[in-house]
XYZ file of N, CA, C and O in Angstrom:
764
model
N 3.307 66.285 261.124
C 2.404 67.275 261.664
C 2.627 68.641 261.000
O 1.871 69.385 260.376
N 3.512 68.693 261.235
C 4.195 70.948 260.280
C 3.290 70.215 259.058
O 2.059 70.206 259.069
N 4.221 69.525 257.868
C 3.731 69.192 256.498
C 1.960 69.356 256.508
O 1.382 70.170 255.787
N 1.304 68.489 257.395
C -0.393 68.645 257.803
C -0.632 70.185 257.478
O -1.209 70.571 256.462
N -0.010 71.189 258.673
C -0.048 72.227 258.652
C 0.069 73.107 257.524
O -0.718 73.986 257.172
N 1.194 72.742 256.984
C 1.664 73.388 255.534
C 0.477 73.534 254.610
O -0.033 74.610 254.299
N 0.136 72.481 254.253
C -0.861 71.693 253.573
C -2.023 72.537 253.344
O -2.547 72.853 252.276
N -2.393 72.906 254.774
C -3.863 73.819 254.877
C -3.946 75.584 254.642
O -4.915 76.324 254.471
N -2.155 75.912 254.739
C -1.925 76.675 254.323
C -1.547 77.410 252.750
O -1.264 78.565 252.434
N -1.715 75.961 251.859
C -1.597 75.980 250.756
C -2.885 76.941 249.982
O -3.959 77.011 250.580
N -2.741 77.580 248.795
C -3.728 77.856 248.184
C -4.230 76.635 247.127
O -3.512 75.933 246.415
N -5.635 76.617 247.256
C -6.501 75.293 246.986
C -6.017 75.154 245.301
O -6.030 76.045 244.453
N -5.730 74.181 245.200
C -5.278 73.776 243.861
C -3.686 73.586 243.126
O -3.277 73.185 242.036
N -3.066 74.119 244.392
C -1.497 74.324 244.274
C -1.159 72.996 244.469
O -0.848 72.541 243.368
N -1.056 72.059 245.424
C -0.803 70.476 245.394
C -1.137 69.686 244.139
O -0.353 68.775 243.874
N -2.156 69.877 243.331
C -2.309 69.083 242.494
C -1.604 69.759 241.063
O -1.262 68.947 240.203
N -1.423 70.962 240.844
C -0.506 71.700 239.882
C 1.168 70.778 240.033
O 1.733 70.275 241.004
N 1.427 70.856 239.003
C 2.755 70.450 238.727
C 3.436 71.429 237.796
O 2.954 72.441 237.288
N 4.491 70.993 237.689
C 5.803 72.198 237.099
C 5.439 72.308 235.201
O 5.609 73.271 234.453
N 4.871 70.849 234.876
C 4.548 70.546 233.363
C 2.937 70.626 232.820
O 2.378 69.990 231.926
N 2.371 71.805 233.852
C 0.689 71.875 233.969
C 0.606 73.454 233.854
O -0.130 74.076 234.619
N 1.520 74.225 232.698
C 1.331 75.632 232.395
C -0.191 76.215 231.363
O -0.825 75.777 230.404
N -0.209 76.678 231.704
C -1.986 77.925 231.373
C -1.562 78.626 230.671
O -0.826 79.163 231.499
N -1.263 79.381 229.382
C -0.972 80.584 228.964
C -2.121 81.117 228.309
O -2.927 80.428 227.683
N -2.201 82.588 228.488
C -3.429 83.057 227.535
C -3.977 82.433 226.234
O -5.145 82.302 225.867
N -3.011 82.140 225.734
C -3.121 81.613 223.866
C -2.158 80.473 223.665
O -0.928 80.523 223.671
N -3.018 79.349 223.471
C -2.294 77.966 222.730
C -2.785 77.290 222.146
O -3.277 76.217 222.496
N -2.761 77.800 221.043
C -3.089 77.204 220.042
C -2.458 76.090 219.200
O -1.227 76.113 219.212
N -2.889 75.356 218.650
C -2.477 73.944 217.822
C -1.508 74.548 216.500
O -1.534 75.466 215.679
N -1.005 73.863 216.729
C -0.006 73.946 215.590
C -0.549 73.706 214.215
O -1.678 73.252 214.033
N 0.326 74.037 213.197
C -0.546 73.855 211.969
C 0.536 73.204 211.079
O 1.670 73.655 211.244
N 0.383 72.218 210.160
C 1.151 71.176 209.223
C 1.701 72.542 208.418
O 0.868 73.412 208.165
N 3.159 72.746 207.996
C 3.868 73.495 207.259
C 3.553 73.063 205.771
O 3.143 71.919 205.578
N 3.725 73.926 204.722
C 3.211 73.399 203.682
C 4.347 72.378 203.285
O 5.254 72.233 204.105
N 4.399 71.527 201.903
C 5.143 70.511 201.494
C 6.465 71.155 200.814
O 7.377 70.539 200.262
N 6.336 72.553 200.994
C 7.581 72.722 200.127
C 9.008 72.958 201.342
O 10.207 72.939 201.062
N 8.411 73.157 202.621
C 9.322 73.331 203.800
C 9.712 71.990 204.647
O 10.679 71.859 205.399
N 8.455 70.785 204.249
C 9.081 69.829 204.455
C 10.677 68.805 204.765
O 11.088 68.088 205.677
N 11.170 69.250 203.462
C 12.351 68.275 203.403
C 13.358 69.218 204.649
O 14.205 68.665 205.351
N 13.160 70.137 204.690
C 14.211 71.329 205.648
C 13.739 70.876 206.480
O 14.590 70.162 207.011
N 12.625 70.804 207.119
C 11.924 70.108 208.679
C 12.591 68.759 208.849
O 13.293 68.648 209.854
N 12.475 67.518 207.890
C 13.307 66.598 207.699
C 14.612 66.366 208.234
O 15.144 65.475 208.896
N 14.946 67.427 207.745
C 16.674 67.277 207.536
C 16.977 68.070 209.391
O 17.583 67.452 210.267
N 16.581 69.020 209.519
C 16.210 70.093 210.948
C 16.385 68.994 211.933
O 17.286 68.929 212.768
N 15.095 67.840 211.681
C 14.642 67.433 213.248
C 15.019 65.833 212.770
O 14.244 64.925 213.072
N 15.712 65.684 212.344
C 15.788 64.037 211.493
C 14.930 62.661 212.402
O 14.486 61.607 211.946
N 14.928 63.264 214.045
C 14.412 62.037 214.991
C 13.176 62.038 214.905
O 12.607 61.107 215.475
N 12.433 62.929 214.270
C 11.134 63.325 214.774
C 10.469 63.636 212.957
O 10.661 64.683 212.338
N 9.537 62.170 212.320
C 8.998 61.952 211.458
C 8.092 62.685 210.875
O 8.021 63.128 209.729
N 6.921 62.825 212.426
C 5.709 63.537 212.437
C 5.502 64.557 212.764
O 5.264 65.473 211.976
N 5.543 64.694 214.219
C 5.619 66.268 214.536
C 6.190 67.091 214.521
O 5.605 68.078 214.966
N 7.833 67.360 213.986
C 8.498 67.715 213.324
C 7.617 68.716 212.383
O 7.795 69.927 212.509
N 6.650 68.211 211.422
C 6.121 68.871 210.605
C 5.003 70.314 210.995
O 4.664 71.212 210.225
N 4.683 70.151 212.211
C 3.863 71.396 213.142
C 4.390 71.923 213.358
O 5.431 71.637 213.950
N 3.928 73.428 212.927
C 4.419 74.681 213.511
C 3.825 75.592 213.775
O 2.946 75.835 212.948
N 3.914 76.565 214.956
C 3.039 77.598 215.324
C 3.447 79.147 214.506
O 4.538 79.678 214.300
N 2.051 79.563 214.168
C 2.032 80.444 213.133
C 1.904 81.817 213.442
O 0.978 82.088 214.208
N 2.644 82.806 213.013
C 2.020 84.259 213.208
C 2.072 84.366 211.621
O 2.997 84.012 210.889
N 1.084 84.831 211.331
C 1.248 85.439 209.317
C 1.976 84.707 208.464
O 1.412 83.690 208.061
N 3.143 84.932 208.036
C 3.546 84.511 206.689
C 4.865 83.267 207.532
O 5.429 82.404 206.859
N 5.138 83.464 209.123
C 5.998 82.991 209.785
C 5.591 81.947 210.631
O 4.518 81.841 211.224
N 6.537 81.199 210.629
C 6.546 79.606 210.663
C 7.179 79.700 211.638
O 8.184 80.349 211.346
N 7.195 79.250 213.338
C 8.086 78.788 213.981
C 8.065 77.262 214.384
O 7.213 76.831 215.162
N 9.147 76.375 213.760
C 9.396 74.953 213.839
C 9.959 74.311 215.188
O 10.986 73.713 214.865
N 9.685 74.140 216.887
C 10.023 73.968 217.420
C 10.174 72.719 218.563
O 10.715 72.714 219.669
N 9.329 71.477 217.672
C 8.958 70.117 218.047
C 8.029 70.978 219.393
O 8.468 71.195 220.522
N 6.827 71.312 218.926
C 6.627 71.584 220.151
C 4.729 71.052 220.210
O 4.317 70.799 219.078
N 3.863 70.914 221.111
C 2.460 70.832 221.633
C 1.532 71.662 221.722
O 1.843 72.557 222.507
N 0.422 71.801 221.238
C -0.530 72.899 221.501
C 0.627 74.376 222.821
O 0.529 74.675 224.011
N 1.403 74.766 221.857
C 2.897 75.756 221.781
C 3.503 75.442 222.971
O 4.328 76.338 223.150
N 3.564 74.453 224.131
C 4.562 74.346 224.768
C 5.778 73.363 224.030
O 5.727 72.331 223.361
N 6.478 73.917 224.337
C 7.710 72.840 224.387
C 9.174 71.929 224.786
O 9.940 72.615 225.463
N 9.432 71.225 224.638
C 10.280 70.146 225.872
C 11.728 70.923 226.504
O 12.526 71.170 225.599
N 12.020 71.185 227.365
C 13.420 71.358 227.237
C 14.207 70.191 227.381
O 15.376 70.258 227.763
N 13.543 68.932 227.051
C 14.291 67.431 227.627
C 15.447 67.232 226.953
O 15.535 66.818 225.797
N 16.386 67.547 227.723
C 18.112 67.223 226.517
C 19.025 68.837 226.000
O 20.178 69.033 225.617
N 17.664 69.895 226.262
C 18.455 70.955 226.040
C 19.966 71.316 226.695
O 20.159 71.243 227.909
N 21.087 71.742 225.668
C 21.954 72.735 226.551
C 21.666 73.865 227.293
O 20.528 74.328 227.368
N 22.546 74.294 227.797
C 22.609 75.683 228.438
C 23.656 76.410 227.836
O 24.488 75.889 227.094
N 23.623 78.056 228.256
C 24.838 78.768 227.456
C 25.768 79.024 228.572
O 26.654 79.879 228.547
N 25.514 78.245 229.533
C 26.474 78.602 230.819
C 26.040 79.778 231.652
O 26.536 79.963 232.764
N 25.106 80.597 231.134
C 24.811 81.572 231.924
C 23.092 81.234 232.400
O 22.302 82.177 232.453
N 22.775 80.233 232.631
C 21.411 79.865 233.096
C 20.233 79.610 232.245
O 19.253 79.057 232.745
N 20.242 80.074 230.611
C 19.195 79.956 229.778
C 19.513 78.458 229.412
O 20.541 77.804 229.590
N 18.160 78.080 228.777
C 18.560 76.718 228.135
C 18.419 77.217 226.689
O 17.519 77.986 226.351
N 19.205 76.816 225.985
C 19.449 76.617 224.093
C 18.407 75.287 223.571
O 18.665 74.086 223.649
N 17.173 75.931 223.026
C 16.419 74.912 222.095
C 16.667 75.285 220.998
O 16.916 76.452 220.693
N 16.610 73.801 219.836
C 16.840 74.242 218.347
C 15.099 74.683 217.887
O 13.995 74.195 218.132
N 15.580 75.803 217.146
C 14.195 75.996 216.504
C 14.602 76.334 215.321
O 15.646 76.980 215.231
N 13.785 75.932 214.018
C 13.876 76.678 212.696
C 12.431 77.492 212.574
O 11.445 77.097 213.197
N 12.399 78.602 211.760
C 12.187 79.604 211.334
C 12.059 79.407 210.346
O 13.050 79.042 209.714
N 10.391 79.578 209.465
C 10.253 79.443 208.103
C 9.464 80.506 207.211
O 8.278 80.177 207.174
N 9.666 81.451 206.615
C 8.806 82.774 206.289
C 8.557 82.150 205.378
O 9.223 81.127 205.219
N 7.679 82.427 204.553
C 6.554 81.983 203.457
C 7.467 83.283 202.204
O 8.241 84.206 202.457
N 7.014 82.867 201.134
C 7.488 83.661 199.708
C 6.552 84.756 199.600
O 6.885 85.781 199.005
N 5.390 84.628 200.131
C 4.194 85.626 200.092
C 4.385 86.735 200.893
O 3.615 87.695 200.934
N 5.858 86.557 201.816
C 5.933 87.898 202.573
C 8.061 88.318 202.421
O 8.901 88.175 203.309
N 8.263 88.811 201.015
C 9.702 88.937 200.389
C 10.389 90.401 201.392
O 11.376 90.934 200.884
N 9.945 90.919 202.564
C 10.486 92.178 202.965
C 10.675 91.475 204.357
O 10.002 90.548 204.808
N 11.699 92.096 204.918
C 13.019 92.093 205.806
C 12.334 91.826 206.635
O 11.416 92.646 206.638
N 12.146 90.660 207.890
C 11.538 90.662 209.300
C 12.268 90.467 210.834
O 13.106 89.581 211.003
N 12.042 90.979 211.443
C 12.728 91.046 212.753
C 11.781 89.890 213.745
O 10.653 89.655 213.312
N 11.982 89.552 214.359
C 11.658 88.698 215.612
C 12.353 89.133 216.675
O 13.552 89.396 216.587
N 11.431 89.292 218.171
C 11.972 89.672 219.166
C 11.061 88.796 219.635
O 10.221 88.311 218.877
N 11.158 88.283 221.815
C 10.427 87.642 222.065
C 10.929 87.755 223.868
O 12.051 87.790 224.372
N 9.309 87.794 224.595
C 9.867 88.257 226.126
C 8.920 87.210 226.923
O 8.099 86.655 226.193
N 8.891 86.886 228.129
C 7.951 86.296 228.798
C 6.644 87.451 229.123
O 6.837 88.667 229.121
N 5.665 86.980 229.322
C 4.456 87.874 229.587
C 4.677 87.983 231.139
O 5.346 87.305 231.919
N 3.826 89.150 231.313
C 3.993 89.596 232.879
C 4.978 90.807 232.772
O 5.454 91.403 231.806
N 5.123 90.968 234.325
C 6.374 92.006 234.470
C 7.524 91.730 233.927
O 7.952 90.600 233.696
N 8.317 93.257 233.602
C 9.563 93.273 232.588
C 10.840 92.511 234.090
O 10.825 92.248 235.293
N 11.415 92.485 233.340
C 12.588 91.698 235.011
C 14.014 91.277 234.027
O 14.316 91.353 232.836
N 14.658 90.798 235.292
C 15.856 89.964 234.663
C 15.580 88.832 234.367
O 15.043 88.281 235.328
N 15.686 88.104 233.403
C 15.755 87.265 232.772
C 13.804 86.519 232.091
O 13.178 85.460 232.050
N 13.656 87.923 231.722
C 11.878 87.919 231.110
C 12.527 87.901 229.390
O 11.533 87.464 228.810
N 13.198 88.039 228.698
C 13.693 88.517 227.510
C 13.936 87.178 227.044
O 14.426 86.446 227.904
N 13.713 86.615 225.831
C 14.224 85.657 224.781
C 15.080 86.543 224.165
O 15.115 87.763 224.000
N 15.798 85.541 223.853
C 16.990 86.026 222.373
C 17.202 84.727 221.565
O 17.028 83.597 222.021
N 17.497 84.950 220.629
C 18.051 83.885 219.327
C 19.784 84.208 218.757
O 20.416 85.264 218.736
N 20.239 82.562 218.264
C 21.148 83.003 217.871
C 21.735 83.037 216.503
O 21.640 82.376 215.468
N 22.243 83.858 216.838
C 22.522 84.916 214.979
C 23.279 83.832 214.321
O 23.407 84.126 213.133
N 24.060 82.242 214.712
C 24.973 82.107 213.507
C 24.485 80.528 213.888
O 25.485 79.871 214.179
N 22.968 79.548 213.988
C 22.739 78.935 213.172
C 22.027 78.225 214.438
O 21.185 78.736 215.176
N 22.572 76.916 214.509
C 21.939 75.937 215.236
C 22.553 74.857 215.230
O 23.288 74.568 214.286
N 22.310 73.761 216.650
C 23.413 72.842 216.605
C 23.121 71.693 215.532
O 22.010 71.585 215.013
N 24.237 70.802 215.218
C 23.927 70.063 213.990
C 23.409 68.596 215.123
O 23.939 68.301 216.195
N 22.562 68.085 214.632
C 22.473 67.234 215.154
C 22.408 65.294 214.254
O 22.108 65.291 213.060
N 22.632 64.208 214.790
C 22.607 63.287 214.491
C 21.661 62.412 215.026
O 21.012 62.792 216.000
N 21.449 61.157 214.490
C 20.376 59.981 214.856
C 21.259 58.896 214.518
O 21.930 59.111 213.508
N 21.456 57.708 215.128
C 22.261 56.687 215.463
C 20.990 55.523 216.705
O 20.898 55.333 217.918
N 20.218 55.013 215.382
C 19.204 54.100 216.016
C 17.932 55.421 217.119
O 17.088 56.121 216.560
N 18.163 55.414 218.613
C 17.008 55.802 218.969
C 17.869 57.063 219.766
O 17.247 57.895 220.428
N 19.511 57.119 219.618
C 20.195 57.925 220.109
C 20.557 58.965 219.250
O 21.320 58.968 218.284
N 19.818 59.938 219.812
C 19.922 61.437 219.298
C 21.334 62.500 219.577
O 21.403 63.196 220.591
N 22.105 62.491 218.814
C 23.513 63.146 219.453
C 23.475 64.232 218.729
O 23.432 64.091 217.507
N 23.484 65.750 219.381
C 24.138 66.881 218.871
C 24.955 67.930 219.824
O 24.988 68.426 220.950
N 25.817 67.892 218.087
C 27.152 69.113 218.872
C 27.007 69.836 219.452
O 26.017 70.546 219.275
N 27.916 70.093 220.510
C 27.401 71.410 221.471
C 28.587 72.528 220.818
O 29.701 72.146 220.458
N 28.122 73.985 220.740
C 29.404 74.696 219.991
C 29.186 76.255 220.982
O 28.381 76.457 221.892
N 30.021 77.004 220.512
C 29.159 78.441 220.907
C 28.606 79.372 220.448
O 29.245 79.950 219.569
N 27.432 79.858 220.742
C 26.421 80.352 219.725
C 26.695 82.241 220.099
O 27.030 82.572 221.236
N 26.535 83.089 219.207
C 26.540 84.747 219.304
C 24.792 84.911 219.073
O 23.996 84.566 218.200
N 24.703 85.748 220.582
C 22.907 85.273 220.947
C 22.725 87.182 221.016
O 23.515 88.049 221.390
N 21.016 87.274 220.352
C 21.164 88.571 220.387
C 19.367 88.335 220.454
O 18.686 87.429 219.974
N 18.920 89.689 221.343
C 17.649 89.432 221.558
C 16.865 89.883 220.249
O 15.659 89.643 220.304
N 17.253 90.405 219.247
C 16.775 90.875 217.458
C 16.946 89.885 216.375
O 17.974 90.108 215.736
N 16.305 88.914 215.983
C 16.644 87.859 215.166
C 16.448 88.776 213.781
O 15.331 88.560 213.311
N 17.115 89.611 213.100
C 16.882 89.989 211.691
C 17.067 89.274 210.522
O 18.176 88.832 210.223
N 15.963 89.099 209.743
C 15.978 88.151 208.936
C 15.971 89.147 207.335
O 15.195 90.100 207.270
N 16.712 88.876 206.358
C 17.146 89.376 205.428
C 15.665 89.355 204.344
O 15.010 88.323 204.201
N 15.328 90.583 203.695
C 14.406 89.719 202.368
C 14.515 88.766 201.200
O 15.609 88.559 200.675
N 13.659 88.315 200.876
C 13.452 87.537 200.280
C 12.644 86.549 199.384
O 12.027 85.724 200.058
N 12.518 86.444 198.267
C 11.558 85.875 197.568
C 11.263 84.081 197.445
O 10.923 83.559 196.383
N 11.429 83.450 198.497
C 11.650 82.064 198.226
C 11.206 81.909 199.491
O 10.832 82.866 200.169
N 11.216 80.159 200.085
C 10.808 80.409 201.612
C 12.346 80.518 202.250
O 13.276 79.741 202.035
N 12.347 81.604 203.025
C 13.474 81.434 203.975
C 13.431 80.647 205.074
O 12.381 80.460 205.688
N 14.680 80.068 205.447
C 14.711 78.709 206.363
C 15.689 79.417 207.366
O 16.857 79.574 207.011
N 15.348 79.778 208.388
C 16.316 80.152 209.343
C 16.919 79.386 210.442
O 16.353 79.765 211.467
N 17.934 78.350 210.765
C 17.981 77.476 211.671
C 18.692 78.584 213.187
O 19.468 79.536 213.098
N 18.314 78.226 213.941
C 18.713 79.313 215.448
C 18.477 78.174 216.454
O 18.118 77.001 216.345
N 18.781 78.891 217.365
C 18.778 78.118 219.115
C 17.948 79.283 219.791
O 18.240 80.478 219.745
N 17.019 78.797 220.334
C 16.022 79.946 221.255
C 16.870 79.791 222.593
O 17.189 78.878 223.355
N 17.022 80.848 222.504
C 17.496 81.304 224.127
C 16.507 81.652 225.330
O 16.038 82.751 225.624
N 16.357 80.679 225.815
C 15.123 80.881 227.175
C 15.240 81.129 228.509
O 15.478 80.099 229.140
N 15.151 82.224 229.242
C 15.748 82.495 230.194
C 15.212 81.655 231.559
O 15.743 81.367 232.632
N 13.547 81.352 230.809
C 13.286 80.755 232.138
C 11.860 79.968 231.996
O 11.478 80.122 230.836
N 10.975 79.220 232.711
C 9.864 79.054 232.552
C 8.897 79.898 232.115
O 9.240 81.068 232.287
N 7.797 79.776 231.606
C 6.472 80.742 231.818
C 5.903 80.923 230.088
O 6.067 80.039 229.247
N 5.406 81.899 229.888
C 4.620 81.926 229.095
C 4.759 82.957 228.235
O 4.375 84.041 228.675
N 5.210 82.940 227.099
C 6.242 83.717 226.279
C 5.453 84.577 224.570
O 4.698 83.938 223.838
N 5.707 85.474 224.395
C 5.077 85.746 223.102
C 6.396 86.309 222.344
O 7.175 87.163 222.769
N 6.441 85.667 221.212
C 7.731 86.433 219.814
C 6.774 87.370 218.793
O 5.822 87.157 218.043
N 7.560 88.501 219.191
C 7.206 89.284 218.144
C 7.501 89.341 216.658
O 8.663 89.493 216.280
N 6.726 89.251 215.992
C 7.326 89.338 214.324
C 6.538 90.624 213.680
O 5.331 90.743 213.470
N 7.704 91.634 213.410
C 7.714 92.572 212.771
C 8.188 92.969 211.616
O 9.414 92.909 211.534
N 7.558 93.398 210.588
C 8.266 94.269 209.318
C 7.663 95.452 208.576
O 7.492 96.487 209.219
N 7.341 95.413 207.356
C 6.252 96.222 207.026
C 5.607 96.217 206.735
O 5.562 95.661 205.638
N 4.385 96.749 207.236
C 3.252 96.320 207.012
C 2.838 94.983 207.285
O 1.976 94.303 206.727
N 3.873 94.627 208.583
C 3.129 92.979 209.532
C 3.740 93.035 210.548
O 4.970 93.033 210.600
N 2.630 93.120 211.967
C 2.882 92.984 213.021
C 1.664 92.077 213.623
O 0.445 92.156 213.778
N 2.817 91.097 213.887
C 2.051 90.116 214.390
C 2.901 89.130 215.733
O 4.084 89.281 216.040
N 1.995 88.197 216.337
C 2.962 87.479 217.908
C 2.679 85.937 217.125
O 1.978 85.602 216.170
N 3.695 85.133 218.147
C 3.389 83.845 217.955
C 3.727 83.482 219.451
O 4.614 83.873 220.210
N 2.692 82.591 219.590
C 2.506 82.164 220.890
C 3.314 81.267 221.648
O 2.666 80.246 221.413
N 4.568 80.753 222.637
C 5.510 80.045 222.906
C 5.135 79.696 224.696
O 5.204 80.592 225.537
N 4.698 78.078 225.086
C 4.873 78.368 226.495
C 6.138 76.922 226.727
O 6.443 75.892 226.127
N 6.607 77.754 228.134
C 7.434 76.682 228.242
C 7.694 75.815 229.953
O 8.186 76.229 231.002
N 7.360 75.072 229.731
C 6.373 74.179 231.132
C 7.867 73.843 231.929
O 8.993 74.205 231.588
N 7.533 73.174 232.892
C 8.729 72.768 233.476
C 8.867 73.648 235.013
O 8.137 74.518 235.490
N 10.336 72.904 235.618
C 10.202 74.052 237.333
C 11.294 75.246 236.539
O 11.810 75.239 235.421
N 11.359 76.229 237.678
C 11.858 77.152 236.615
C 13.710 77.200 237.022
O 14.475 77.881 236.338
């Protein structure tokens, strides 16, 4: 009887919403990385053949994060012990853009505790494939909410762990000179 009650007190559409049924302003499809970033995607995501190769784009920047019209899984992620979960993501700048770029990245909405992404500065976990069992090291990562990325004339391959503080619907900033641009990140799930 209460539950009945509950029920009618719900706002219409909340029962049929689930935790893996997120909306974000912008989600867009991922786009095939060109063939020369390939074998690094390869080697990055070794379990994952195909989609592995999609990545969501701001400008000359590539973010590689096995992920879906931009959500993506936390299924298997660590944590850093302090409540975020650690996803591997690589980072791929194009040769067409050789000057220094920063990445920052926050949840949309109000500013709060734990609205802020960070990345971490010294790499990403290594991981293995052993038939359909996916095993990677867990280590400790130095996490900083400024991913600075050095210049460069070649494609740079940046391997990191996204630091996610929480559910919702996220934009990374990519800045340098003369390019300011977002890339779109949602991340589904209860929070």
């Amino acid at each position: 009887m209460l539950v009945a009650a509950l029920a009618t007190l719900a706002p219409a559409g909340a029962a049929a919403r689930s935790p893996s049924s997120l909306r974000c302003p912008s989600m867009p499809r991922e786009q095939r990385v060109l063939p020369a970033v390939r074998p690094a995607v390869h080697a990055f995501f070794p379990w994952d053949r195909r989609g592995g190769e999609n990545a969501l784009r701001g400008g000359p920047v590539y973010l590689l994060a096995l992920s879906y019209r931009s959500q993506i899984s936390r299924d298997g992620d660590d944590s850093d012990g302090a409540g975020n979960d650690l996803h591997r993501a690589l980072v791929a700048i194009a040769p067409t853009y050789p000057k220094p770029i920063a990445l920052s990245g926050r949840r949309l909405g109000r500013r709060g505790s734990h609205t802020v992404l960070a990345f971490s500065t010294n790499g990403a976990t290594h991981c293995t494939v052993s038939g359909v069992v996916v095993n990677c090291r867990t280590r400790l990562f130095r996490e900083a909410r400024t991913l600075r990325l050095p210049p460069g004339r070649r494609w740079r391959l940046v391997r990191t762990m996204l630091v996610i503080p929480r559910t919702g619907c996220f934009r990374i900033a990519v800045e340098g000179q003369g390019l300011r641009t977002t890339i779109p990140l949602a991340v589904p799930g209860p929070a």
